[in-house]
Amino acid sequence: PKDANRAFANIGPANSFFTVAFEDNFPIVGDGDYNDFVAAYGITQVRDSQNRIVSLTGFVEAVSEGSSSDHEFGILIKHQGLKAKLTVTNYDHNFSQLSERTEDNNNISDIVLFESTDQAFVTFNQGGQEYAFGQYRTFTLDFETPALESQLDNIPFDPYLFVKETGYDVHLVGKAPLPESNNPSATIDWQFL
């Protein structure tokens, strides 16, 4: 309350997490069980005393993977006309820090959270039963100048799964494929339906 530059925090979703579950057979209709990769994430918007967004912080957990394919999981956040510093911190299943990276972004941040979903889990065998525990990621996107609502995408932003074997990527409804995608219409104004 004493810092006019960081006065409020809006959590999305309130007191919970978004859960995204992907099928990786795109563009072929998959088997429909949505278990190829599952992640949970929450994002906090930190606002100044004028209700402008000064930073976004996120917490992400790899929940499960039921695919033989390897993927990259990330979140795209558009911030039109704004520069931002991104920091991503990688944690293991015990929440011990593994690594951290920073980068500067203009207009859009492609926040790669799990470079390999195959490596996002640690498996243990105990008493003949196999258990898998997911890793965690946090990220902070600090804007050089405070952002207005109109300059940012809306939460939940654009979580995506990039399938390494096929070069296809899967997004939420109404979002465009990645520029480097092999999706059938990646070069034109095409969105997921």
PDB file of N, CA and C in Angstrom, residues 3 14-15 27 38-39 44 48-49 58 61 77-78 86 95 114 117 121-123 128-129 149 158 161 165 168 171 186:
ATOM      1  N   ASP A   3       3.571   1.674  -1.887  1.00  0.00           N
ATOM      2  CA  ASP A   3       4.304   1.747  -3.151  1.00  0.00           C
ATOM      3  C   ASP A   3       3.314   2.044  -4.271  1.00  0.00           C
ATOM      4  N   ALA A  14      -9.085 -16.358  -9.908  1.00  0.00           N
ATOM      5  CA  ALA A  14      -9.069 -16.062  -8.477  1.00  0.00           C
ATOM      6  C   ALA A  14      -8.957 -17.346  -7.661  1.00  0.00           C
ATOM      7  N   ASN A  15      -7.956 -17.401  -6.801  1.00  0.00           N
ATOM      8  CA  ASN A  15      -7.756 -18.505  -5.850  1.00  0.00           C
ATOM      9  C   ASN A  15      -7.711 -19.884  -6.503  1.00  0.00           C
ATOM     10  N   PRO A  27      -3.223 -31.909 -37.413  1.00  0.00           N
ATOM     11  CA  PRO A  27      -4.597 -31.506 -37.722  1.00  0.00           C
ATOM     12  C   PRO A  27      -5.590 -32.665 -37.780  1.00  0.00           C
ATOM     13  N   VAL A  38      -0.797 -32.066 -19.985  1.00  0.00           N
ATOM     14  CA  VAL A  38      -1.692 -31.276 -19.138  1.00  0.00           C
ATOM     15  C   VAL A  38      -0.836 -30.384 -18.244  1.00  0.00           C
ATOM     16  N   ALA A  39      -1.195 -29.109 -18.192  1.00  0.00           N
ATOM     17  CA  ALA A  39      -0.495 -28.149 -17.339  1.00  0.00           C
ATOM     18  C   ALA A  39      -1.512 -27.316 -16.574  1.00  0.00           C
ATOM     19  N   THR A  44      -0.674 -13.538 -12.105  1.00  0.00           N
ATOM     20  CA  THR A  44      -1.010 -12.364 -11.310  1.00  0.00           C
ATOM     21  C   THR A  44      -0.604 -11.117 -12.075  1.00  0.00           C
ATOM     22  N   ASP A  48      -0.148  -0.558 -10.831  1.00  0.00           N
ATOM     23  CA  ASP A  48       0.249   0.641 -10.095  1.00  0.00           C
ATOM     24  C   ASP A  48      -0.991   1.354  -9.550  1.00  0.00           C
ATOM     25  N   SER A  49      -0.792   2.490  -8.908  1.00  0.00           N
ATOM     26  CA  SER A  49      -1.898   3.215  -8.282  1.00  0.00           C
ATOM     27  C   SER A  49      -2.883   3.782  -9.300  1.00  0.00           C
ATOM     28  N   GLY A  58       3.759 -15.506 -13.159  1.00  0.00           N
ATOM     29  CA  GLY A  58       3.049 -16.761 -13.381  1.00  0.00           C
ATOM     30  C   GLY A  58       3.692 -17.914 -12.650  1.00  0.00           C
ATOM     31  N   GLU A  61       2.705 -25.614 -13.484  1.00  0.00           N
ATOM     32  CA  GLU A  61       3.044 -26.971 -13.084  1.00  0.00           C
ATOM     33  C   GLU A  61       2.762 -27.934 -14.229  1.00  0.00           C
ATOM     34  N   ILE A  77       2.224 -14.097 -24.895  1.00  0.00           N
ATOM     35  CA  ILE A  77       1.561 -12.918 -24.352  1.00  0.00           C
ATOM     36  C   ILE A  77       1.921 -11.729 -25.234  1.00  0.00           C
ATOM     37  N   LYS A  78       0.907 -11.165 -25.880  1.00  0.00           N
ATOM     38  CA  LYS A  78       1.117  -9.976 -26.704  1.00  0.00           C
ATOM     39  C   LYS A  78       1.019  -8.742 -25.822  1.00  0.00           C
ATOM     40  N   LEU A  86      11.684 -10.485 -19.476  1.00  0.00           N
ATOM     41  CA  LEU A  86      11.137 -11.769 -19.066  1.00  0.00           C
ATOM     42  C   LEU A  86      12.173 -12.538 -18.258  1.00  0.00           C
ATOM     43  N   PHE A  95      10.657 -28.502  -5.879  1.00  0.00           N
ATOM     44  CA  PHE A  95      10.742 -27.047  -5.910  1.00  0.00           C
ATOM     45  C   PHE A  95      12.149 -26.542  -5.577  1.00  0.00           C
ATOM     46  N   PHE A 114       8.305 -25.275 -20.770  1.00  0.00           N
ATOM     47  CA  PHE A 114       8.885 -26.622 -20.796  1.00  0.00           C
ATOM     48  C   PHE A 114       9.398 -26.861 -22.203  1.00  0.00           C
ATOM     49  N   THR A 117       8.547 -31.706 -22.918  1.00  0.00           N
ATOM     50  CA  THR A 117       7.590 -32.283 -21.972  1.00  0.00           C
ATOM     51  C   THR A 117       8.041 -33.667 -21.521  1.00  0.00           C
ATOM     52  N   PHE A 121       9.006 -34.344 -16.192  1.00  0.00           N
ATOM     53  CA  PHE A 121       8.560 -35.223 -15.114  1.00  0.00           C
ATOM     54  C   PHE A 121       9.710 -36.081 -14.621  1.00  0.00           C
ATOM     55  N   VAL A 122       9.669 -36.407 -13.350  1.00  0.00           N
ATOM     56  CA  VAL A 122      10.603 -37.340 -12.747  1.00  0.00           C
ATOM     57  C   VAL A 122       9.781 -38.552 -12.328  1.00  0.00           C
ATOM     58  N   THR A 123      10.234 -39.746 -12.695  1.00  0.00           N
ATOM     59  CA  THR A 123       9.491 -40.954 -12.329  1.00  0.00           C
ATOM     60  C   THR A 123      10.256 -41.746 -11.275  1.00  0.00           C
ATOM     61  N   GLY A 128       7.059 -51.650  -6.905  1.00  0.00           N
ATOM     62  CA  GLY A 128       6.514 -52.119  -8.172  1.00  0.00           C
ATOM     63  C   GLY A 128       5.535 -51.161  -8.816  1.00  0.00           C
ATOM     64  N   GLN A 129       5.277 -50.020  -8.184  1.00  0.00           N
ATOM     65  CA  GLN A 129       4.364 -49.006  -8.727  1.00  0.00           C
ATOM     66  C   GLN A 129       5.179 -47.802  -9.194  1.00  0.00           C
ATOM     67  N   GLU A 149      -4.811  -1.927 -20.152  1.00  0.00           N
ATOM     68  CA  GLU A 149      -5.510  -3.179 -20.492  1.00  0.00           C
ATOM     69  C   GLU A 149      -5.531  -3.417 -21.989  1.00  0.00           C
ATOM     70  N   ASP A 158      -2.342 -17.089 -24.313  1.00  0.00           N
ATOM     71  CA  ASP A 158      -2.329 -18.080 -25.394  1.00  0.00           C
ATOM     72  C   ASP A 158      -1.390 -19.245 -25.059  1.00  0.00           C
ATOM     73  N   LEU A 161       0.931 -25.872 -27.325  1.00  0.00           N
ATOM     74  CA  LEU A 161       1.748 -27.077 -27.323  1.00  0.00           C
ATOM     75  C   LEU A 161       2.322 -27.242 -28.720  1.00  0.00           C
ATOM     76  N   GLU A 165       7.802 -33.696 -33.251  1.00  0.00           N
ATOM     77  CA  GLU A 165       7.883 -34.665 -34.350  1.00  0.00           C
ATOM     78  C   GLU A 165       7.188 -34.193 -35.618  1.00  0.00           C
ATOM     79  N   TYR A 168       3.675 -29.272 -35.855  1.00  0.00           N
ATOM     80  CA  TYR A 168       2.374 -28.638 -35.659  1.00  0.00           C
ATOM     81  C   TYR A 168       2.281 -28.092 -34.234  1.00  0.00           C
ATOM     82  N   HIS A 171      -3.395 -24.648 -30.024  1.00  0.00           N
ATOM     83  CA  HIS A 171      -3.691 -23.474 -29.196  1.00  0.00           C
ATOM     84  C   HIS A 171      -5.138 -23.523 -28.724  1.00  0.00           C
ATOM     85  N   ALA A 186      -0.631 -21.895 -41.597  1.00  0.00           N
ATOM     86  CA  ALA A 186       0.159 -21.029 -40.718  1.00  0.00           C
ATOM     87  C   ALA A 186       0.581 -19.737 -41.394  1.00  0.00           C
TER      88      ALA A 186
END
